[in-house]
Amino acid sequence: MSIEYISDKELFHIKTKNSSYIFRLRKGYELEHLYYGERINDTRGIEFLSDDNFLGATLHAIDSEFTEEKLSTDRMLREYPFYGSVDLRCPAFHAEYRDGSRVTKMKYLGHKIFSGKPELDGLPSVYAKSDEAQTLEITMADSFTGLNLIYRYSAFEELDVITRSVTAVNTGNSEITLDKIMSCSVDFDNSDFDFVHLHGEAWRECEIERKPLVNGEVRISSARGASSHLHSPFFALANKNTTEFEGEVFAFSLVYSGNFELGAEVDSLKNTRAYMGINSFDFKWLLESGQSFTTPEAVMVHSSNGFGEMSRTFHNLYRNNLARGKYQNAVRPILINNWEATYFDFNEEKILNLASKAKELGIELLVLDDGWFGKRNDDTLSLGDWYTNTDKLPEGIASLAKKVTEIGIKFGLWFEPEMVSPNSELYRKHPDWCIHIEVREKSLGRNQLVLDLSRKEVCDYIVSSVSDILSCGNISYIKWDMNRNFTEIGSSALPPKRQSEVAHRYILGLYNVLERIKTAFPDVLMEGCASGGGRFDAGMMYYFNQFWTSDNTDAIDRLKIQYGTSMVMPSMFMGAHVSAVPNHQTGRTIPLETRGLCAMCGQFGYELDITQISDDEADEIKNQIELYKNIREVIQFGDLYRLKSPFDGEKTFFEFVSKDKARVCLFYFTHSCAVQCNTEKIKLKGLKPDSAYKCNKQIYSAEFLERFGFDTENLQDNSGKVYLFEIQ
Ligand code: GLA
């Protein structure tokens, strides 16, 4: 049993293989958090963790129910803090009631524990077979307002993961306005943590920031309508001495693609309150009598072995229990995308030439990017008009798809279905279908507007226009792009009192659209993109089997981007392409070998004009493809060990170990070295104990490789090398 209720102590114990999460009922109605950390097998005495000496200063009011004990919830570790009474720290829940009051007082009503894990209505979530997880649902009620809250916890014992979500139900007769409803909140009895999160920009996604918590609050958020390039819906609290390989980490990842907030507040007693959920800024949700609202899911991972173990836990969970469909466990094809090869300037002949050359080199899929539809010859027009641009492709997209397939490779197609160009037939026909406010000017981003996916007819239009194209039968892949954030947020289809619901309703509409397309075309492999990694989040991974990691294809910059992204995302989801030199984003010239090896650390592909390369380059590309086909299962399905970070110096090492530990790929890159990088003994990780491995005809014991390290060679700056080890 991974979830236990110890009735004499009124204690809830949620267990995974290596972690415990414990809270209890006080006085039969208040939930007090006791512990989250390494697994505890014997909980006797755990209630003494509670510090009952709450009343330090008169400033802190005493809860009326706790007068005798002089107990103040303002000083207590709380399980899910709602606003309005004595606890005035950062609340997880805030709502407004019929009398204008904002006081919530939830009391325990009951709980149930069951096998498996329920789906969240209309939202992506981690799934489980009935023997893989157990779920605890606690129902809390506020008798004055008729509001019920259901706190949901699922424990994945083997995967070492706990997921959380909350449902609010209006059982009363009056409207309730939700202002803030976090997916999870966790109180810790100390503040000795570093706060770690991922921030960035387009072309510089997922830089890792680590800073000590200080008194007060750190809060990270997105109000852009998408999780965004700027911050990822992930954070971790790590002990000061935690490294990649050692130390404790508490990590949180939100299965959501829209506006989010996350943070940590350190109070005057040095307790830390961590939280995560939909951004409460510019959010309100009207709950009429009988209606309910469910938050997105938060995934909590505890690691006692540093950030590396934390990431591997996320990778296993997201590959096995979030990704879905035919491609979930299938090797990803090697693709060529024509974007950096042609941009908008292509015709059928050019694409067929690319396809023939790709086939010759061993590439398995050609993706036709932006520019194939409407009258689209640049980015000022035609988004929304999803029919073939016959100036470029006179015989139509279906015919091109067929011809590419006949060449012997698969065909994929780019869409940006959530957008509309003001210069498009769709916009001329339905000017009110975009997100906007009637009386205000509409700001353009990349010359386009965002369609209002909070409207059903807009969602239906997207499903039918994308489906019409996919129905031609020879399209086995789509790249689903999204290239601007929201401004002037409003919907002409919603009443004034529901305007603050638009951003979340949009995301629900998007999930609905993606689900319908995924269900109708189960054999189509779907790639997500948002100007690169602008919406690369766990919510998207429920629908997309891969994601374009960044529009920056410079191999050396990519080392950092892929390193940071891998904090949460598995390599098999991270699109990574070899592009031309000088690089189109940075102007830098990096050797083809380095570009190839860097891209092999993700979902491998090409994005350059292969019809213009030399014979030597073609031979090198053929070798790269042969190599990747030989090792891709290790990279896509194996365990990643980030042995050395590109953020820390002149060398980067990524090690991939197959699940059976029989094969190891050690990738080595040099960058920013003054002249030549010195050799280095790099200690491998995750090998099979008491075994031996062969690399370059030499035999090494696993013990030797882990204890003393493998000798790498001298390399010039900006070089790469891969070493392959086979178990003996
Ligand atoms: C975005 C994507 C690119 C490419 C272009 C096409 O920038 O990230 O990969 O598809 O759009 O317009």
XYZ file of C-alpha atoms and ligand atoms in Angstrom:
740
model
C 0.000 0.000 0.000
C 1.627 3.234 -1.022
C -0.991 5.347 0.756
C -1.825 4.615 4.356
C -4.300 6.174 6.762
C -3.293 5.556 10.369
C -6.621 6.121 12.065
C -5.613 6.333 15.723
C -3.252 9.180 14.866
C -5.433 10.521 12.023
C -2.278 10.443 9.935
C -1.977 10.219 6.141
C 1.245 8.652 4.886
C 1.917 8.801 1.133
C 4.847 6.599 0.264
C 6.975 6.036 -2.805
C 10.004 3.747 -3.041
C 12.311 6.410 -1.630
C 10.131 9.194 -0.281
C 7.442 9.863 2.315
C 4.860 12.628 2.470
C 2.971 12.863 5.763
C 0.207 15.044 7.150
C -2.487 14.673 9.782
C -5.851 15.879 10.904
C -5.966 18.132 13.929
C -9.147 18.338 15.953
C -10.806 16.333 13.207
C -10.854 19.118 10.620
C -7.601 21.072 10.102
C -4.906 19.429 7.980
C -1.412 19.884 9.335
C 1.570 19.042 7.156
C 4.270 17.088 8.963
C 6.928 15.817 6.617
C 8.174 15.455 3.031
C 11.521 13.801 2.388
C 13.356 10.475 2.385
C 11.136 7.474 2.980
C 10.195 6.706 6.578
C 9.263 3.107 7.282
C 8.153 3.424 10.888
C 6.055 6.519 11.576
C 5.663 6.029 15.315
C 6.260 9.370 17.023
C 6.101 11.347 13.754
C 3.401 13.592 15.233
C 6.034 15.056 17.549
C 7.539 16.740 14.498
C 4.738 19.225 14.925
C 5.887 22.308 16.763
C 3.002 23.185 19.070
C 4.761 26.137 20.553
C 3.094 28.345 17.988
C 2.268 31.419 19.990
C 5.475 33.404 19.880
C 4.298 36.939 19.414
C 0.930 38.504 20.058
C 0.831 39.592 16.422
C -0.131 36.077 15.452
C -3.817 35.539 16.146
C -5.017 32.283 17.643
C -7.544 30.257 15.670
C -10.831 30.270 17.532
C -10.964 26.468 17.560
C -7.480 26.273 18.996
C -7.781 28.790 21.845
C -7.144 26.218 24.550
C -3.960 25.051 22.886
C -3.019 28.586 21.884
C -2.469 27.322 18.397
C -2.017 29.627 15.434
C -2.312 28.347 11.910
C -0.145 31.304 10.935
C 2.745 29.380 12.431
C 1.692 25.877 11.549
C 2.830 23.842 8.550
C -0.380 23.594 6.569
C -1.404 21.127 3.936
C -3.314 23.447 1.596
C -3.577 26.974 2.963
C -6.738 28.909 2.169
C -6.972 32.623 2.750
C -9.002 34.502 5.237
C -8.400 33.513 8.797
C -5.317 33.386 10.914
C -2.750 32.130 8.408
C -1.758 35.255 6.491
C 1.135 33.792 4.564
C 0.868 33.231 0.824
C -2.358 31.242 0.339
C -2.935 28.433 -2.128
C -6.600 29.328 -2.353
C -8.494 32.619 -2.492
C -12.127 33.141 -3.521
C -14.894 35.705 -3.283
C -18.362 34.812 -2.004
C -21.871 36.197 -2.452
C -21.537 38.699 0.409
C -18.310 40.089 -0.965
C -16.238 38.328 1.698
C -13.022 36.530 0.817
C -12.739 34.295 3.849
C -12.520 30.555 3.282
C -12.568 28.060 6.106
C -12.364 24.485 4.909
C -12.982 21.592 7.271
C -12.282 17.930 6.687
C -15.345 16.006 5.540
C -13.934 12.637 4.547
C -11.427 10.809 2.438
C -11.054 7.791 0.194
C -8.058 5.791 -0.948
C -8.225 3.751 -4.143
C -6.045 1.982 -6.709
C -5.040 3.723 -9.910
C -5.385 7.350 -10.778
C -8.355 9.234 -12.258
C -8.017 11.353 -15.388
C -8.498 15.090 -14.996
C -11.449 16.260 -17.019
C -10.270 18.151 -20.119
C -6.708 18.435 -18.859
C -3.586 16.438 -19.632
C -2.314 14.400 -16.711
C 0.059 11.629 -15.854
C -1.727 8.288 -16.180
C -1.301 5.009 -14.335
C -2.318 1.408 -14.639
C -4.363 0.315 -11.635
C -1.371 -1.396 -9.989
C 1.025 1.470 -10.726
C -0.429 4.142 -8.463
C -2.757 4.715 -5.564
C -4.846 7.809 -5.050
C -6.029 9.632 -1.958
C -8.890 12.089 -2.245
C -9.685 14.275 0.731
C -12.896 16.261 0.676
C -12.948 19.523 2.579
C -16.059 21.638 3.024
C -16.925 25.186 3.989
C -20.435 24.993 5.426
C -20.929 28.747 5.263
C -20.322 29.103 1.506
C -21.125 25.627 0.229
C -17.686 25.319 -1.307
C -16.046 21.905 -1.319
C -12.417 21.329 -2.163
C -11.111 17.914 -3.120
C -7.384 17.482 -2.612
C -6.082 14.700 -4.842
C -2.765 12.895 -4.281
C -1.524 9.985 -6.392
C 1.561 8.037 -5.382
C 3.643 6.169 -7.966
C 5.527 3.876 -5.662
C 8.071 2.538 -8.170
C 8.574 5.760 -10.093
C 9.114 7.812 -6.936
C 6.572 10.435 -7.855
C 3.570 12.080 -6.174
C 1.050 14.011 -8.272
C -1.398 16.575 -6.948
C -4.476 18.435 -8.121
C -7.438 20.160 -6.532
C -11.095 20.330 -7.538
C -13.421 23.043 -6.294
C -17.147 22.206 -6.248
C -19.863 24.738 -5.607
C -22.469 22.794 -3.623
C -24.230 25.969 -2.494
C -26.834 28.147 -4.163
C -24.784 31.252 -4.898
C -21.990 32.048 -7.276
C -18.409 31.756 -6.086
C -15.536 33.518 -7.835
C -12.250 31.677 -7.678
C -9.311 34.113 -7.603
C -6.505 31.703 -6.904
C -6.432 27.928 -6.786
C -2.987 26.361 -6.714
C -2.365 22.786 -7.811
C -0.165 22.160 -4.798
C 1.369 23.826 -1.809
C 4.009 22.319 0.470
C 5.232 23.772 3.757
C 8.769 22.929 4.912
C 10.020 23.542 8.445
C 13.216 25.233 7.282
C 14.433 27.654 4.658
C 17.893 26.316 4.090
C 17.282 25.835 0.380
C 18.445 27.084 -2.959
C 15.676 27.912 -5.388
C 16.376 26.490 -8.844
C 14.435 27.338 -11.958
C 14.757 27.633 -15.729
C 14.564 30.997 -17.462
C 15.420 32.236 -20.931
C 14.366 33.854 -24.183
C 13.795 32.663 -27.721
C 17.209 31.325 -28.900
C 18.383 31.034 -25.254
C 15.894 28.650 -23.686
C 16.182 26.962 -20.290
C 19.165 28.536 -18.571
C 19.479 27.223 -15.062
C 19.309 29.757 -12.240
C 20.112 28.819 -8.660
C 19.859 31.271 -5.801
C 19.426 30.991 -2.044
C 15.976 31.569 -0.599
C 15.779 34.748 1.448
C 13.112 36.095 3.788
C 10.027 36.952 1.817
C 8.880 35.545 -1.457
C 10.329 34.460 -4.762
C 7.669 34.179 -7.425
C 8.058 33.145 -11.062
C 5.203 33.347 -13.513
C 3.931 33.628 -17.048
C 1.047 35.882 -18.098
C 1.762 35.402 -21.808
C -0.911 32.833 -22.584
C 1.746 30.119 -22.940
C 4.215 28.677 -20.476
C 6.710 30.741 -22.523
C 10.428 30.989 -23.261
C 10.934 33.238 -20.263
C 10.279 30.755 -17.476
C 9.431 27.084 -17.393
C 6.664 25.673 -15.188
C 9.273 23.858 -13.099
C 11.255 24.637 -9.985
C 13.241 22.824 -7.355
C 14.243 23.452 -3.781
C 17.691 22.002 -3.238
C 19.882 21.784 -0.197
C 22.896 24.070 -0.274
C 25.318 21.200 -0.892
C 23.211 19.488 -3.556
C 25.048 18.782 -6.799
C 24.214 16.959 -9.999
C 25.073 13.685 -8.257
C 24.474 14.172 -4.531
C 22.137 15.873 -2.118
C 18.458 16.397 -1.602
C 16.122 18.016 -4.146
C 12.368 18.675 -4.008
C 11.202 19.277 -7.570
C 7.867 20.467 -8.949
C 6.658 20.354 -12.538
C 3.266 21.553 -13.752
C 1.383 19.621 -16.421
C 0.051 22.806 -17.995
C 0.809 24.985 -21.014
C -0.717 28.348 -20.135
C -0.241 31.104 -17.570
C 1.307 29.682 -14.434
C 2.864 30.826 -11.204
C 5.227 29.115 -8.836
C 7.296 30.222 -5.928
C 8.398 29.956 -2.352
C 7.786 32.151 0.658
C 10.046 32.127 3.687
C 8.223 33.264 6.818
C 9.512 34.835 10.009
C 10.095 31.430 11.595
C 12.135 30.311 8.572
C 9.465 27.953 7.335
C 9.214 27.718 3.548
C 5.959 27.500 1.649
C 6.347 26.263 -1.937
C 3.480 26.410 -4.421
C 2.582 25.972 -8.065
C -0.511 26.400 -10.231
C -2.399 28.532 -12.762
C -1.278 32.153 -12.551
C -3.646 33.960 -10.195
C -2.777 37.279 -11.834
C -5.536 38.233 -14.297
C -7.423 35.049 -13.453
C -10.900 34.660 -12.082
C -13.283 31.764 -12.552
C -16.978 32.014 -11.898
C -18.355 28.880 -10.309
C -22.098 28.730 -10.490
C -24.157 26.502 -8.256
C -23.363 22.855 -9.039
C -20.279 23.648 -11.139
C -16.760 22.458 -10.472
C -13.250 23.509 -11.452
C -10.192 21.285 -11.549
C -6.637 22.590 -11.453
C -3.875 21.285 -13.673
C -1.717 18.590 -12.172
C 1.498 19.249 -10.260
C 4.147 16.531 -10.239
C 6.399 16.323 -7.183
C 9.705 14.469 -7.299
C 12.004 13.967 -4.345
C 15.608 12.984 -5.004
C 18.317 12.194 -2.468
C 20.906 11.906 -5.218
C 21.039 15.321 -6.761
C 19.597 16.893 -9.875
C 20.638 13.972 -12.069
C 18.341 11.542 -10.283
C 15.562 14.151 -10.240
C 15.773 14.498 -14.021
C 15.879 10.757 -14.645
C 12.708 10.398 -12.555
C 10.947 13.057 -14.655
C 12.245 11.431 -17.853
C 10.951 7.992 -16.872
C 7.588 9.346 -15.763
C 7.025 11.539 -18.792
C 8.152 8.883 -21.299
C 6.143 6.076 -19.674
C 3.136 7.756 -18.069
C 2.514 11.041 -19.896
C 3.469 10.459 -23.533
C 0.889 8.476 -25.464
C 0.116 6.852 -28.754
C 1.810 4.793 -31.367
C 5.100 6.667 -31.102
C 5.364 6.616 -27.357
C 7.824 3.751 -27.389
C 8.851 3.824 -31.038
C 12.216 5.168 -32.169
C 11.876 8.631 -33.600
C 12.668 8.954 -37.328
C 15.625 11.038 -38.512
C 14.136 14.014 -40.296
C 15.059 16.856 -42.560
C 13.161 20.117 -42.198
C 13.298 22.558 -45.109
C 12.968 25.763 -43.025
C 16.615 26.813 -42.769
C 17.246 25.233 -46.187
C 14.730 27.311 -48.158
C 12.683 29.484 -45.794
C 9.643 30.632 -47.856
C 11.430 30.221 -51.163
C 10.561 26.733 -52.422
C 8.577 24.939 -55.076
C 7.684 21.325 -55.689
C 10.900 20.611 -57.560
C 13.080 21.918 -54.732
C 11.229 19.866 -52.152
C 11.393 16.707 -54.262
C 15.131 17.245 -54.775
C 15.570 17.587 -51.030
C 13.552 14.401 -50.552
C 15.643 12.409 -53.062
C 18.902 13.561 -51.534
C 17.550 12.868 -48.054
C 16.668 9.331 -49.079
C 20.156 8.820 -50.501
C 21.716 9.961 -47.206
C 19.533 7.690 -45.072
C 17.121 10.321 -43.721
C 13.671 8.890 -42.953
C 11.249 11.840 -43.044
C 10.942 15.197 -44.774
C 9.052 17.995 -43.020
C 7.741 20.809 -45.179
C 7.714 23.920 -43.000
C 6.006 27.298 -43.267
C 4.863 28.708 -46.638
C 2.921 25.875 -48.306
C -0.621 27.290 -47.793
C -2.836 30.240 -48.762
C -0.765 32.907 -50.469
C 2.011 32.666 -47.948
C 5.310 33.884 -49.382
C 6.379 35.723 -46.251
C 5.119 35.953 -42.688
C 2.630 38.772 -43.238
C -0.299 36.747 -44.521
C -2.481 33.648 -44.872
C -2.349 32.060 -41.406
C -5.769 30.478 -41.062
C -6.102 29.634 -44.782
C -5.171 25.971 -44.652
C -5.288 25.039 -48.339
C -2.396 24.607 -50.750
C -0.475 27.581 -52.084
C -0.808 26.541 -55.726
C 1.705 29.154 -56.919
C 4.365 27.063 -55.228
C 2.775 23.639 -55.349
C 0.479 23.583 -58.396
C -0.476 19.953 -57.936
C -1.379 20.378 -54.311
C -0.084 19.149 -51.005
C -1.654 15.697 -51.339
C 0.219 15.092 -54.567
C 3.503 16.296 -53.078
C 3.018 14.084 -50.035
C 2.432 11.129 -52.329
C 5.512 11.853 -54.433
C 7.756 12.214 -51.369
C 6.383 8.969 -49.969
C 7.081 7.247 -53.296
C 10.711 8.372 -53.079
C 10.834 6.184 -49.980
C 10.727 8.609 -47.066
C 7.849 9.864 -44.965
C 6.268 13.267 -45.361
C 5.481 15.782 -42.613
C 3.808 19.196 -42.678
C 3.965 22.436 -40.666
C 0.848 24.140 -39.295
C 0.277 27.111 -37.051
C -3.436 26.530 -36.440
C -3.904 28.723 -33.373
C -3.129 31.885 -35.353
C -4.680 34.133 -37.961
C -3.077 36.757 -40.208
C -5.132 39.972 -40.539
C -4.426 39.529 -44.239
C -6.207 36.207 -44.682
C -9.541 34.946 -45.909
C -10.295 33.588 -42.474
C -9.842 36.983 -40.822
C -11.889 38.772 -43.456
C -14.688 36.301 -42.844
C -14.467 36.139 -39.034
C -12.765 39.274 -37.680
C -14.116 38.524 -34.192
C -12.530 35.068 -34.004
C -9.287 36.395 -32.578
C -8.466 37.244 -28.998
C -9.167 40.954 -28.725
C -11.099 43.707 -27.016
C -13.614 45.410 -29.284
C -12.687 49.019 -28.620
C -8.918 48.605 -28.530
C -6.276 48.337 -31.196
C -4.957 44.843 -31.695
C -1.215 44.453 -31.177
C 0.436 42.257 -33.766
C 3.192 39.781 -33.016
C 5.049 38.425 -36.035
C 2.257 40.112 -38.050
C -0.389 37.820 -36.630
C -3.223 37.531 -34.125
C -4.164 34.678 -31.823
C -7.401 32.827 -32.540
C -9.866 32.674 -29.688
C -9.755 29.017 -28.703
C -12.149 29.680 -25.840
C -14.831 29.533 -28.590
C -16.106 26.148 -29.703
C -16.673 27.182 -33.336
C -13.043 28.310 -33.578
C -11.833 24.985 -32.169
C -14.100 23.140 -34.617
C -12.706 25.159 -37.522
C -9.141 24.242 -36.538
C -9.977 20.551 -36.180
C -11.748 20.424 -39.534
C -9.172 22.429 -41.515
C -6.209 20.450 -40.165
C -8.124 17.166 -40.578
C -8.992 17.962 -44.199
C -5.309 18.226 -45.044
C -4.287 15.178 -42.999
C -6.997 13.072 -44.601
C -5.030 12.842 -47.842
C -3.329 9.865 -46.229
C 0.355 10.417 -46.960
C 1.091 12.845 -44.140
C 2.669 10.955 -41.288
C 3.936 13.867 -39.222
C 2.869 17.354 -38.272
C 4.830 20.186 -36.753
C 2.363 22.290 -34.742
C 3.764 25.774 -34.237
C 2.658 28.764 -32.130
C 4.598 31.944 -32.712
C 3.255 34.726 -30.560
C 1.985 35.425 -27.056
C -1.321 36.963 -26.034
C -2.111 40.678 -25.792
C -5.407 42.535 -25.260
C -6.881 39.376 -23.792
C -10.611 39.189 -24.280
C -13.257 37.131 -26.042
C -16.263 38.542 -27.841
C -18.157 35.343 -27.018
C -17.978 35.627 -23.222
C -19.906 37.954 -20.885
C -17.971 40.650 -18.990
C -17.914 38.661 -15.749
C -16.147 35.762 -17.499
C -13.459 37.756 -19.357
C -10.767 36.772 -16.831
C -11.387 33.151 -17.783
C -10.226 33.578 -21.384
C -6.584 32.528 -20.992
C -7.449 29.283 -19.214
C -10.435 28.582 -21.470
C -8.060 29.002 -24.432
C -5.777 26.288 -23.054
C -8.758 23.986 -22.412
C -9.866 24.627 -26.013
C -6.376 23.861 -27.281
C -6.195 20.592 -25.328
C -9.588 19.640 -26.733
C -8.450 20.367 -30.307
C -5.228 18.399 -29.866
C -7.077 15.460 -28.339
C -9.527 15.319 -31.226
C -6.767 15.446 -33.840
C -4.647 12.900 -31.987
C -7.615 10.551 -31.726
C -8.629 10.968 -35.375
C -5.054 10.485 -36.676
C -3.382 8.072 -34.255
C -0.657 7.195 -36.779
C 0.522 10.769 -37.237
C 3.593 11.705 -35.213
C 3.045 15.163 -33.731
C 5.831 17.650 -32.994
C 5.157 20.770 -30.949
C 6.895 24.111 -31.428
C 6.491 27.673 -30.183
C 9.238 29.717 -31.848
C 11.412 26.905 -30.537
C 10.923 26.094 -26.865
C 8.250 28.693 -25.995
C 5.720 26.103 -24.859
C 7.874 23.043 -24.203
C 6.084 21.896 -21.056
C 4.658 18.723 -19.553
C 1.117 19.642 -20.682
C 2.226 19.542 -24.307
C 3.961 16.195 -23.887
C 0.563 14.551 -23.452
C -0.156 15.349 -27.121
C 3.214 15.866 -28.820
C 5.794 13.124 -28.988
C 8.554 15.618 -29.652
C 9.165 19.348 -29.455
C 11.388 21.770 -31.335
C 13.754 22.729 -28.523
C 14.939 26.089 -29.858
C 15.148 28.126 -33.053
C 18.830 28.547 -32.188
C 20.607 25.710 -34.024
C 24.171 26.788 -33.179
C 25.677 23.583 -31.768
C 27.621 25.243 -28.958
C 24.650 27.326 -27.808
C 22.541 24.184 -28.117
C 24.693 22.393 -25.523
C 23.420 24.815 -22.887
C 19.865 24.844 -24.206
C 19.663 21.038 -24.317
C 21.374 20.705 -20.931
C 18.859 23.071 -19.289
C 15.879 21.536 -21.081
C 16.935 18.065 -19.928
C 16.355 19.096 -16.313
C 12.777 17.976 -16.939
C 12.443 16.850 -20.560
C 13.739 13.517 -21.895
C 16.178 13.632 -24.824
C 13.802 11.746 -27.100
C 11.425 14.738 -26.969
C 14.067 17.351 -27.770
C 14.209 18.127 -31.487
C 17.842 18.881 -32.433
C 19.000 19.551 -36.007
C 22.291 19.916 -37.843
C 22.129 23.241 -39.674
C 24.349 25.131 -42.112
C 27.423 27.215 -41.344
C 27.914 30.055 -40.746
C 24.990 29.446 -38.398
C 21.940 31.521 -39.325
C 21.354 32.718 -35.775
C 24.867 33.298 -34.419
C 27.050 33.525 -37.523
C 29.424 30.994 -35.964
C 31.119 28.201 -37.920
C 31.216 24.947 -35.983
C 32.584 21.728 -37.558
C 30.029 19.332 -39.033
C 31.189 16.583 -36.681
C 30.403 18.729 -33.610
C 27.067 19.832 -35.061
C 26.154 16.207 -35.689
C 27.147 14.944 -32.262
C 25.336 17.765 -30.487
C 22.131 17.031 -32.419
C 22.480 13.321 -31.629
C 22.017 14.144 -27.933
C 18.396 14.906 -28.795
C 15.877 13.846 -31.414
C 18.216 13.926 -34.401
C 17.598 15.660 -37.705
C 18.896 18.072 -40.348
C 17.844 21.554 -41.352
C 20.049 22.717 -44.213
C 20.116 22.509 -47.988
C 21.534 19.039 -48.489
C 21.302 19.437 -52.270
C 24.149 21.965 -52.052
C 26.651 20.055 -49.912
C 30.000 18.658 -51.102
C 30.666 14.934 -51.588
C 32.815 14.913 -48.442
C 29.999 16.474 -46.442
C 27.532 13.973 -47.891
C 29.805 11.104 -46.807
C 30.123 12.580 -43.346
C 26.356 12.993 -43.057
C 25.838 9.378 -44.174
C 28.216 8.265 -41.416
C 26.410 10.401 -38.853
C 23.094 8.869 -39.835
C 24.483 5.363 -39.685
C 25.964 6.083 -36.260
C 22.740 7.600 -34.927
C 20.662 4.673 -36.193
C 23.011 2.403 -34.294
C 22.809 4.300 -30.995
C 19.439 6.063 -31.034
C 17.722 3.553 -28.784
C 20.293 4.204 -26.077
C 19.725 7.962 -26.359
C 15.961 7.931 -26.752
C 15.106 5.260 -24.173
C 18.170 5.176 -21.915
C 19.215 7.057 -18.783
C 20.940 10.415 -19.075
C 23.869 11.330 -16.832
C 24.974 14.946 -17.228
C 28.607 14.457 -16.293
C 29.817 17.990 -16.967
C 27.838 21.137 -17.566
C 28.420 23.615 -20.416
C 27.531 26.339 -17.904
C 30.600 25.489 -15.804
C 33.594 25.588 -18.111
C 35.216 24.492 -21.319
C 33.861 20.971 -21.599
C 30.513 19.246 -21.666
C 29.910 15.548 -21.152
C 26.604 13.759 -21.638
C 26.454 10.040 -20.922
C 23.542 7.863 -22.050
C 23.210 4.367 -20.550
C 20.777 1.841 -21.994
C 18.168 0.578 -19.516
C 19.837 -2.861 -19.426
C 23.199 -1.104 -18.906
C 24.706 -3.041 -21.813
C 25.497 0.022 -23.937
C 26.884 3.422 -23.079
C 27.365 6.499 -25.288
C 29.679 9.135 -23.892
C 29.431 12.472 -25.712
C 32.260 14.944 -25.204
C 32.317 18.577 -26.392
C 34.815 21.398 -26.025
C 33.969 25.078 -26.147
C 35.579 28.401 -25.279
C 39.039 26.824 -24.815
C 41.865 29.287 -25.298
C 43.989 27.006 -27.505
C 43.353 23.340 -26.976
C 41.411 21.614 -24.255
C 43.521 19.337 -22.086
C 42.720 15.688 -21.742
C 40.499 14.737 -18.882
C 39.588 11.609 -17.002
C 35.834 11.624 -16.858
C 34.147 9.377 -14.319
C 31.228 7.444 -15.767
C 28.011 6.767 -13.872
C 25.216 4.248 -13.821
C 27.228 1.247 -15.076
C 26.457 -2.342 -14.194
C 28.374 -3.282 -11.034
C 30.940 -6.109 -11.307
C 30.996 -5.959 -15.074
C 33.393 -4.809 -17.758
C 32.964 -2.618 -20.833
C 34.813 -2.472 -24.122
C 35.581 0.825 -25.820
C 37.990 1.272 -28.747
C 39.188 -2.345 -28.342
C 40.162 -1.742 -24.684
C 38.485 -3.465 -21.755
C 37.714 -1.510 -18.593
C 35.951 -2.660 -15.469
C 32.840 -0.687 -14.523
C 34.541 -0.034 -11.218
C 37.559 1.477 -12.951
C 35.460 3.714 -15.184
C 33.378 4.957 -12.277
C 36.217 5.349 -9.787
C 39.152 6.552 -11.905
C 37.479 7.690 -15.084
C 37.912 7.331 -18.811
C 40.744 9.176 -20.516
C 39.442 11.520 -23.203
C 41.669 12.926 -25.900
C 42.914 16.411 -26.682
C 40.448 18.265 -28.839
C 40.478 21.613 -30.579
C 37.986 24.221 -29.458
C 34.354 23.600 -30.535
C 34.974 19.913 -31.180
C 32.957 16.854 -30.314
C 33.582 13.158 -29.916
C 31.490 10.168 -28.935
C 32.833 7.063 -27.208
C 30.784 3.878 -27.346
C 31.038 1.242 -24.637
C 29.635 -2.277 -24.875
C 29.292 -4.559 -21.888
C 31.420 -7.720 -22.097
C 8.988 29.335 -35.987
C 9.570 27.962 -35.765
C 10.549 27.640 -36.871
C 9.858 27.721 -38.210
C 9.233 29.086 -38.384
C 8.387 29.144 -39.621
O 9.937 30.314 -35.827
O 10.168 27.874 -34.522
O 11.088 26.355 -36.672
O 8.885 26.725 -38.288
O 8.400 29.426 -37.276
O 7.750 30.354 -39.768
